[in-house]
Every structure is written in C-alpha cells, then in structure tokens.
PDB file of C-alpha atoms in Angstrom:
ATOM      1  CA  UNK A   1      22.495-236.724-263.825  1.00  0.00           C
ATOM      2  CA  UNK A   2      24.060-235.723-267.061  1.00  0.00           C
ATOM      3  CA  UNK A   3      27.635-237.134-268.191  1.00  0.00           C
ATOM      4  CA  UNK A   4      29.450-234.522-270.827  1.00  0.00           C
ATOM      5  CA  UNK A   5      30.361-237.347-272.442  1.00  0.00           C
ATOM      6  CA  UNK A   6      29.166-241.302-273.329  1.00  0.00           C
ATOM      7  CA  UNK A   7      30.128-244.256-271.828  1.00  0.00           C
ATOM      8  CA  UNK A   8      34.067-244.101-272.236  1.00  0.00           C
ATOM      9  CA  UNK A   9      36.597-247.939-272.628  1.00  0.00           C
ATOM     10  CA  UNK A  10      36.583-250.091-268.807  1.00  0.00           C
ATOM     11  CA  UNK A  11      39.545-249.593-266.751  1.00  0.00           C
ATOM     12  CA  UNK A  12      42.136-252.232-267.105  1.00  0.00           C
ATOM     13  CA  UNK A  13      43.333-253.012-263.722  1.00  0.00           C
ATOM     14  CA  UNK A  14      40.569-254.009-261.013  1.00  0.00           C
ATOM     15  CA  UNK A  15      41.120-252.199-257.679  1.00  0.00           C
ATOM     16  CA  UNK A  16      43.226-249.718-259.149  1.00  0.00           C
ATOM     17  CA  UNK A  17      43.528-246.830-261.936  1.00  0.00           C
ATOM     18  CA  UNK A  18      45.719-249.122-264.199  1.00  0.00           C
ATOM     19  CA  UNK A  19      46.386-247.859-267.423  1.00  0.00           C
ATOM     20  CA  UNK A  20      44.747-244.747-266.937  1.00  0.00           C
ATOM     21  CA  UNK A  21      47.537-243.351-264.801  1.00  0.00           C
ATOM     22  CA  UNK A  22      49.495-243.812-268.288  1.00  0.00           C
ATOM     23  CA  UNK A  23      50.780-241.442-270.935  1.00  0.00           C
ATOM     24  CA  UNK A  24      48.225-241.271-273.559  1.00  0.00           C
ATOM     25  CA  UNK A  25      49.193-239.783-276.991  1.00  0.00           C
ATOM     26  CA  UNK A  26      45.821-238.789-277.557  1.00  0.00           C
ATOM     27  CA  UNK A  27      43.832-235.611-276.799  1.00  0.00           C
ATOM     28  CA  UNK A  28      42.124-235.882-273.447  1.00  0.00           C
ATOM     29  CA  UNK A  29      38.199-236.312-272.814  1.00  0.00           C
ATOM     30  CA  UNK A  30      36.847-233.604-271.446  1.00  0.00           C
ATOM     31  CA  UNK A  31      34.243-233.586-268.609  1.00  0.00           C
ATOM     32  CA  UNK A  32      32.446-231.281-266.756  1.00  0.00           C
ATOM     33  CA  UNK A  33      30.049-232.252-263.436  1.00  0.00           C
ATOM     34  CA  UNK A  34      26.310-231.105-263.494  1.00  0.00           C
ATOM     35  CA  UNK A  35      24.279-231.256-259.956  1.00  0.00           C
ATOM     36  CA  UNK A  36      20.445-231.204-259.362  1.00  0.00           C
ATOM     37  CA  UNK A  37      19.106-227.843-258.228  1.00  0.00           C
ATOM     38  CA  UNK A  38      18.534-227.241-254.694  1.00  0.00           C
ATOM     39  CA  UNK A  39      15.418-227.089-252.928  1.00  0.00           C
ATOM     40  CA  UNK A  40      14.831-223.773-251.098  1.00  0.00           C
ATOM     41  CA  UNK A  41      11.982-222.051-249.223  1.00  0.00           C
ATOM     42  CA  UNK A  42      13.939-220.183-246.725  1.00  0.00           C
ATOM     43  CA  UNK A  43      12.965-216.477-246.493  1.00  0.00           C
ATOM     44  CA  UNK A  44      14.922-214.581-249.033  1.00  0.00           C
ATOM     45  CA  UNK A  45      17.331-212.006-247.484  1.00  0.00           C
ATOM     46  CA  UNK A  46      17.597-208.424-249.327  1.00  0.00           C
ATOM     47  CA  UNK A  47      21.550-209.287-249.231  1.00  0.00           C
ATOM     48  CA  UNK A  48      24.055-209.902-251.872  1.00  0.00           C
ATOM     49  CA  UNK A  49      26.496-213.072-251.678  1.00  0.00           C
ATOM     50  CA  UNK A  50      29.859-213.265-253.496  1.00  0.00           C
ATOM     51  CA  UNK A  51      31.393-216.870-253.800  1.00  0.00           C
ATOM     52  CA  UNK A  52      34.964-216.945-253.659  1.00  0.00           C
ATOM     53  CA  UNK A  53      36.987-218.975-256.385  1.00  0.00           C
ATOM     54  CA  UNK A  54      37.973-222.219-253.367  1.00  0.00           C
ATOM     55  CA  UNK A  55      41.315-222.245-252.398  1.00  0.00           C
ATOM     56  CA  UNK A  56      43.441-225.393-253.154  1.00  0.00           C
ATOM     57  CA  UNK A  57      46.729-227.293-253.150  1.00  0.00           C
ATOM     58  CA  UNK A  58      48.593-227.348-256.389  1.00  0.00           C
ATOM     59  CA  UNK A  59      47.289-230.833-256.947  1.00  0.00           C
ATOM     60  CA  UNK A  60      43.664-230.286-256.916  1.00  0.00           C
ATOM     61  CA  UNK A  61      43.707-226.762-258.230  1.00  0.00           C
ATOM     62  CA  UNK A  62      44.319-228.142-261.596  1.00  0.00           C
ATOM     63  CA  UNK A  63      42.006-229.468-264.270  1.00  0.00           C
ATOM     64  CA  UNK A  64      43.290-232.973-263.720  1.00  0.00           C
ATOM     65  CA  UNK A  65      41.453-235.215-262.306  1.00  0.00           C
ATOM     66  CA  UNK A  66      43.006-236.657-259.277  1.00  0.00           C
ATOM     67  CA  UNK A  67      43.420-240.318-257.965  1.00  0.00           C
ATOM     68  CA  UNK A  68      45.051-241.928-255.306  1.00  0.00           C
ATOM     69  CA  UNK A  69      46.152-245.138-255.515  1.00  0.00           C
ATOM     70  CA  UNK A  70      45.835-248.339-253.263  1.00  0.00           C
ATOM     71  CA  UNK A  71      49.390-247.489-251.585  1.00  0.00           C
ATOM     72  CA  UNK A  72      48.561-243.757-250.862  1.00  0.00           C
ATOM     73  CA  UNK A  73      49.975-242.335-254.072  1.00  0.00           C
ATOM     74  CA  UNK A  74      48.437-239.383-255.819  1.00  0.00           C
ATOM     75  CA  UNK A  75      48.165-239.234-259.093  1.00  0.00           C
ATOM     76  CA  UNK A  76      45.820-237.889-261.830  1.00  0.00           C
ATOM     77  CA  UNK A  77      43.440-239.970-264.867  1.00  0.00           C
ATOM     78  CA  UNK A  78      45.430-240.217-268.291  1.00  0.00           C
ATOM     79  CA  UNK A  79      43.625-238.785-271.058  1.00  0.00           C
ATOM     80  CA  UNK A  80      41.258-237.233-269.179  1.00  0.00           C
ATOM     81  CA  UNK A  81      40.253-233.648-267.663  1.00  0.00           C
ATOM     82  CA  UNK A  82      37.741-231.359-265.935  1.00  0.00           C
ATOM     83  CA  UNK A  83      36.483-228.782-268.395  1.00  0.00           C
ATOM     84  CA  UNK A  84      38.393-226.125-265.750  1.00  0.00           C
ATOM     85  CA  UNK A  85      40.178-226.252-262.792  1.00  0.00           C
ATOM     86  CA  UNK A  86      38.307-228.259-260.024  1.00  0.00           C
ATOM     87  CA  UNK A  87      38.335-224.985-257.678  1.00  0.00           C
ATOM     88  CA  UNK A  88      36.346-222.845-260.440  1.00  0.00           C
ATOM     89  CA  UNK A  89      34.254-225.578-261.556  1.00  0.00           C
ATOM     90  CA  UNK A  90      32.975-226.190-257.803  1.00  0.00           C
ATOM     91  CA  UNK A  91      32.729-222.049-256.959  1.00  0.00           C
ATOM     92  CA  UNK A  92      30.270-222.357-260.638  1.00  0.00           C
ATOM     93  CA  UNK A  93      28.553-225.196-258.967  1.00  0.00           C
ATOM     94  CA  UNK A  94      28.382-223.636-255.817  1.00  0.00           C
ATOM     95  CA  UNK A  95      27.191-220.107-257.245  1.00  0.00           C
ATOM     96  CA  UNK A  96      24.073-222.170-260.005  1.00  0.00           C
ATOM     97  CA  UNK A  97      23.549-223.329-256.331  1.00  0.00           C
ATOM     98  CA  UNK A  98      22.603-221.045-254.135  1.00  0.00           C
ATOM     99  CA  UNK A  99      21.106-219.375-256.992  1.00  0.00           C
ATOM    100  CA  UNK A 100      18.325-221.510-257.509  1.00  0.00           C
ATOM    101  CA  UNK A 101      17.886-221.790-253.442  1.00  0.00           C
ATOM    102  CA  UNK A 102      16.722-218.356-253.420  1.00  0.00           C
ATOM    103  CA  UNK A 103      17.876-217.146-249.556  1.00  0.00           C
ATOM    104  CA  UNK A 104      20.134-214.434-251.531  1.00  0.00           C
ATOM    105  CA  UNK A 105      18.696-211.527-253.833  1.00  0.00           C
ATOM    106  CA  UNK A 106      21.961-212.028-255.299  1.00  0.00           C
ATOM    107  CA  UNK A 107      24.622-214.445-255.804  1.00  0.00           C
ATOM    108  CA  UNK A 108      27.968-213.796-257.840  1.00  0.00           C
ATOM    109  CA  UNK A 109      31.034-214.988-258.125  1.00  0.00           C
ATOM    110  CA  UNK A 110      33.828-213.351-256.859  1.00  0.00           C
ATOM    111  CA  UNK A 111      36.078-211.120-258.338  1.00  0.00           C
ATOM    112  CA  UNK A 112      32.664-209.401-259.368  1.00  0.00           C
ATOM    113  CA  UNK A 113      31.978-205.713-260.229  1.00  0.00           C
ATOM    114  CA  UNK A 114      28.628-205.735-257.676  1.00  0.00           C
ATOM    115  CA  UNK A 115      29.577-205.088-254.557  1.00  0.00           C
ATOM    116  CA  UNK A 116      28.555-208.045-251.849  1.00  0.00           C
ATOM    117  CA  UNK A 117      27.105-207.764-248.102  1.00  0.00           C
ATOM    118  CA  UNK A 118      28.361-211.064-247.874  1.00  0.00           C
ATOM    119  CA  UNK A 119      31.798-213.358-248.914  1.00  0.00           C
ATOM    120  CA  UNK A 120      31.804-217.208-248.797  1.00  0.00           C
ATOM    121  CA  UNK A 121      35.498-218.242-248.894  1.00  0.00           C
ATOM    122  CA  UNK A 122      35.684-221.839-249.876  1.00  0.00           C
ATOM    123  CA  UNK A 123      38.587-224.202-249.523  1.00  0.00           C
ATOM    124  CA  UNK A 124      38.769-227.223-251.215  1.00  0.00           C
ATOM    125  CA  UNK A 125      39.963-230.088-249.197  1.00  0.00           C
ATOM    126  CA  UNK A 126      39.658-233.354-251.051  1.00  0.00           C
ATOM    127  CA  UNK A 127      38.362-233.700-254.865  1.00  0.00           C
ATOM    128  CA  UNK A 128      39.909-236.915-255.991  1.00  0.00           C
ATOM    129  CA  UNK A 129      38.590-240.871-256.875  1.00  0.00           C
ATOM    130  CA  UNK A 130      40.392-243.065-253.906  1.00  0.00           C
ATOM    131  CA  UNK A 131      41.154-246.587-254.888  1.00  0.00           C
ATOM    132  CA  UNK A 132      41.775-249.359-252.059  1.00  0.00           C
ATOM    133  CA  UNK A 133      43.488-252.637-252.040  1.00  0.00           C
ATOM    134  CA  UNK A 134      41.213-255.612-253.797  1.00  0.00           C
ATOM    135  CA  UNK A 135      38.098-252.962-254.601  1.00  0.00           C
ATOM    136  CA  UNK A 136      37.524-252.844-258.186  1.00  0.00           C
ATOM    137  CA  UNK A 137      35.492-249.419-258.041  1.00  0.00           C
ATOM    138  CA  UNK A 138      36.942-246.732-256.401  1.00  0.00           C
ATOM    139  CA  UNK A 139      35.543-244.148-254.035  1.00  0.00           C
ATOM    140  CA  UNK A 140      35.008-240.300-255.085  1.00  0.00           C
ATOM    141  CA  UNK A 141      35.633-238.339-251.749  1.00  0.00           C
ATOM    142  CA  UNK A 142      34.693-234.029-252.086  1.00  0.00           C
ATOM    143  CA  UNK A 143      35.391-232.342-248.496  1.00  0.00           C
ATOM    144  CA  UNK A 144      35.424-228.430-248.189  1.00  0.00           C
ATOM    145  CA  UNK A 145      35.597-225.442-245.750  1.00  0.00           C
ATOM    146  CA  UNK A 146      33.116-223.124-246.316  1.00  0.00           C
ATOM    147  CA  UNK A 147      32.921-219.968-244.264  1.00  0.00           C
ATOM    148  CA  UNK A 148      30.905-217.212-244.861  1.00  0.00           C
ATOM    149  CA  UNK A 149      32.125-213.494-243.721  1.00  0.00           C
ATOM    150  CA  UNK A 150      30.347-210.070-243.190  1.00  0.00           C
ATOM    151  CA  UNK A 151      32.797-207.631-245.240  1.00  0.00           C
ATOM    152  CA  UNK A 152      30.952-204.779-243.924  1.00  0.00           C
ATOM    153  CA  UNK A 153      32.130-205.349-240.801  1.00  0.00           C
ATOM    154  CA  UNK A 154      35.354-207.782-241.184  1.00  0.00           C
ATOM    155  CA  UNK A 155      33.989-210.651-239.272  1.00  0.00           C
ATOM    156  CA  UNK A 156      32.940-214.321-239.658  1.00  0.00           C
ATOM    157  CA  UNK A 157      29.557-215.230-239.149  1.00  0.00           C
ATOM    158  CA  UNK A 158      29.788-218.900-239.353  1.00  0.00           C
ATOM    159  CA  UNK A 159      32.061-221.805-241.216  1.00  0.00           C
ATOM    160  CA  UNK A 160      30.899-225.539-241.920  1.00  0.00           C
ATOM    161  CA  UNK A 161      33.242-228.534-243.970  1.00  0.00           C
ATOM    162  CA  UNK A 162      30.837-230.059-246.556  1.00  0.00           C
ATOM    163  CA  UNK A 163      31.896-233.686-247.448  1.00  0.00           C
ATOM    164  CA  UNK A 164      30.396-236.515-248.716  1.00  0.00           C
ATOM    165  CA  UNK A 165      31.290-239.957-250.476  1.00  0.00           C
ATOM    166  CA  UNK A 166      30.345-242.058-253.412  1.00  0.00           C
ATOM    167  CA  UNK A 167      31.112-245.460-254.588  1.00  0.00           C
ATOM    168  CA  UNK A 168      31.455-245.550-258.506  1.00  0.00           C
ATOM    169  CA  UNK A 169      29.123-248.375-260.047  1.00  0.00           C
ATOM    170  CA  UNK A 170      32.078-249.960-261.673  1.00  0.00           C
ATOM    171  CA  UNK A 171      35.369-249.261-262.566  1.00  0.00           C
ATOM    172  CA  UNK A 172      34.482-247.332-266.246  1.00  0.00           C
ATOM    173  CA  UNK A 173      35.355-243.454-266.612  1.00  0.00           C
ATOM    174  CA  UNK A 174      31.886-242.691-267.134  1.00  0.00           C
ATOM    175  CA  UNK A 175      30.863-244.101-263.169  1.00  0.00           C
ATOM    176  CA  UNK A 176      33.455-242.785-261.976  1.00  0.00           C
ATOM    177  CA  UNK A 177      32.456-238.786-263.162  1.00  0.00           C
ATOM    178  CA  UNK A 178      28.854-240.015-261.683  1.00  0.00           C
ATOM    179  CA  UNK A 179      30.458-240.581-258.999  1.00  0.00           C
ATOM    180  CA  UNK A 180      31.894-237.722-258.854  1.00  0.00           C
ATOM    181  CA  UNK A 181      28.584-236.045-259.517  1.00  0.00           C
ATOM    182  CA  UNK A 182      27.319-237.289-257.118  1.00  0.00           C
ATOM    183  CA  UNK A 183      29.305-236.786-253.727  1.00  0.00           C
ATOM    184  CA  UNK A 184      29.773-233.136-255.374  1.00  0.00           C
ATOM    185  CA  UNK A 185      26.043-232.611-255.040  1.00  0.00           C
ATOM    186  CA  UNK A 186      25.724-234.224-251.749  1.00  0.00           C
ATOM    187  CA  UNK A 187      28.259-231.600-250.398  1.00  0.00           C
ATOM    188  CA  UNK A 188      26.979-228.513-251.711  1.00  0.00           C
ATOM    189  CA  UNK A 189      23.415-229.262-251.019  1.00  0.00           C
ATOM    190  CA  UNK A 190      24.351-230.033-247.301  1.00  0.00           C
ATOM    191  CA  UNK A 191      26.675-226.811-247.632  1.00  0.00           C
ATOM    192  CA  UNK A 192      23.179-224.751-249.249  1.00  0.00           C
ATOM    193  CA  UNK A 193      21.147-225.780-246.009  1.00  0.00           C
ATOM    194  CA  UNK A 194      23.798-224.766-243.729  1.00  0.00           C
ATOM    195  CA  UNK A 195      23.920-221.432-245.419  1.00  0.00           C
ATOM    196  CA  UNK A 196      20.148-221.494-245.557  1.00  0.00           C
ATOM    197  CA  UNK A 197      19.890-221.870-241.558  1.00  0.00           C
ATOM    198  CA  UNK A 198      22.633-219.193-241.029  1.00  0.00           C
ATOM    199  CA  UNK A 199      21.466-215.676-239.924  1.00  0.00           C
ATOM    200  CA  UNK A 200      23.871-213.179-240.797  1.00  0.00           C
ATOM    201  CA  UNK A 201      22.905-209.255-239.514  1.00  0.00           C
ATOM    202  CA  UNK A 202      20.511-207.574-242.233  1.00  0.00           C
ATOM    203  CA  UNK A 203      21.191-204.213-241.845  1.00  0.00           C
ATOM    204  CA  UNK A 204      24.798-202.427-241.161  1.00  0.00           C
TER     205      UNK A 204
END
C-alpha cells in the first residue's frame, strides 16, 4: 500500500498518543489513504449507482484524524490531517471501488448531474486509531452503514455495516495510516461483495 508521505518521528508515549495529542506550531502532514482495487466478476447490471457523501458526527466528519485514548477520551493527532474530511475521502474510496468491481455501468458520486437508478447512503460509524492501557500500538477501527435504495421507487433494497480492524506495526505515524489503510480496505471490499451479491429490480 502506498503512504502519501515517508516514514514520519516515533510516538513518544508507549500505549498512548503522547505528544501527538499536543499543539504543534508547525504546519500539519498531510495524508491521504489508498486501497487495492477490488476483484469483480459479477454480471454487470445496465444500472447507474450514486454514492452518497457518508454521514458523520462532528468529530469524524472532519479532516482530523481521530484517537481515543486509553481512558475513553477522544481526541485527534497533532500536526497531522486527512487530505479531506474522512466522510468524502471514504465516499472517493468507496466510488474508485465499485468502479473497478464492474457490477455497475456507472458509478458517481453523489450530488452528480447523471441521474442514478440506484443511491448508496453511507454512514460512517467509527474512523479513529483506539489506544488501550499498556499496548504500545494502537488499533485502527472503520465501521459503517451502508444501505443501498431504489429512488425510482423510494424503497430500500438492502443495508449491511462494513467494519474491520487493524493493529498498527508500531507506534510511528506512518503504521498507524497503514493501519488505517488497511482496515479501510478490509471494509469496503467486504462492503463491494455485499453490494455485488445484492439484486436490486432491473427494470422500473
């Protein structure tokens, strides 16, 4: 997997974010997560797909990147940030996605001027690195809602939460993005097969 950026300075606190969680004077490293493509073969449906931008609570739905620490406190990384907000860098990772799968003769994001058989509303759920008492590398946990809904007739066709975990390989920036990366992927590949098994109603 690709990191935007090199390996960046160790964290200084084991088991926690430390000085991370600090004010830094400096201007923040910017990241930006990059999944593998997904593997389709499903039988490609003369449809079009929009992706809605995920829904999120004020603290994800930020380009912060979120923490929480040993004692249940959220926070979010010092000198650090997504490249966009978390819910519109996940509905770009979801839409590259489902792209490359192939079930849909089109994908697009939503607000879009093509008009869309299909909407997948996405809510965010959890996007943040999780830290717990005497662990030195924290855990990156991703959980969403996805549902997918026939606008031409107003009704849901089916909904799924996507979640996965990752252990960072130590407690440096750099493994934690991976990490990141990682559980990210896990999530919307398992949400691409659900949506690849899913039948909606070809014609109106």
């Amino acid at each position: 997997m690709k990191l935007a950026l090199a390996l960046l300075m160790s964290l200084v606190s084991a088991g926690c974010a430390g000085s991370l969680l600090g004010r830094s004077g400096d201007a923040a490293d910017i990241y930006r997560l990059e999944i593998p493509a997904v593997a389709g073969g499903a039988e490609r449906l003369p449809l079009a797909l929009g992706v809605a931008r995920p829904r999120a609570a004020a603290s994800l739905d930020t380009d912060r990147i979120a923490v929480v620490q040993p004692d249940s406190r959220f926070d979010h990384f010092a000198g650090v940030r997504w490249s966009e907000p978390a819910p519109q860098m996940l509905q770009a990772l979801i839409v590259r996605a489902l792209q490359t799968d192939g079930r849909y003769e089109v994908i697009v994001a939503t607000p879009s001027r093509v008009p869309a058989d299909l909407l997948l509303d996405v809510e965010l759920r959890r996007f943040e690195a999780v830290y717990a008492a005497g662990v030195e590398s924290p855990t990156v946990r991703v959980e969403f809602q996805a549902t997918l809904v026939d606008t031409r007739h107003a009704r849901r066709v089916s909904s799924v939460v996507a979640s996965a975990e990752a252990v960072a390989g130590s407690n440096r920036r750099s493994a934690v993005i991976e990490a990141f990366e990682r559980a990210t992927a896990e999530s919307v590949h398992a949400m691409a097969a659900w949506l690849r098994d899913t039948q909606p109603t070809v014609a109106d």
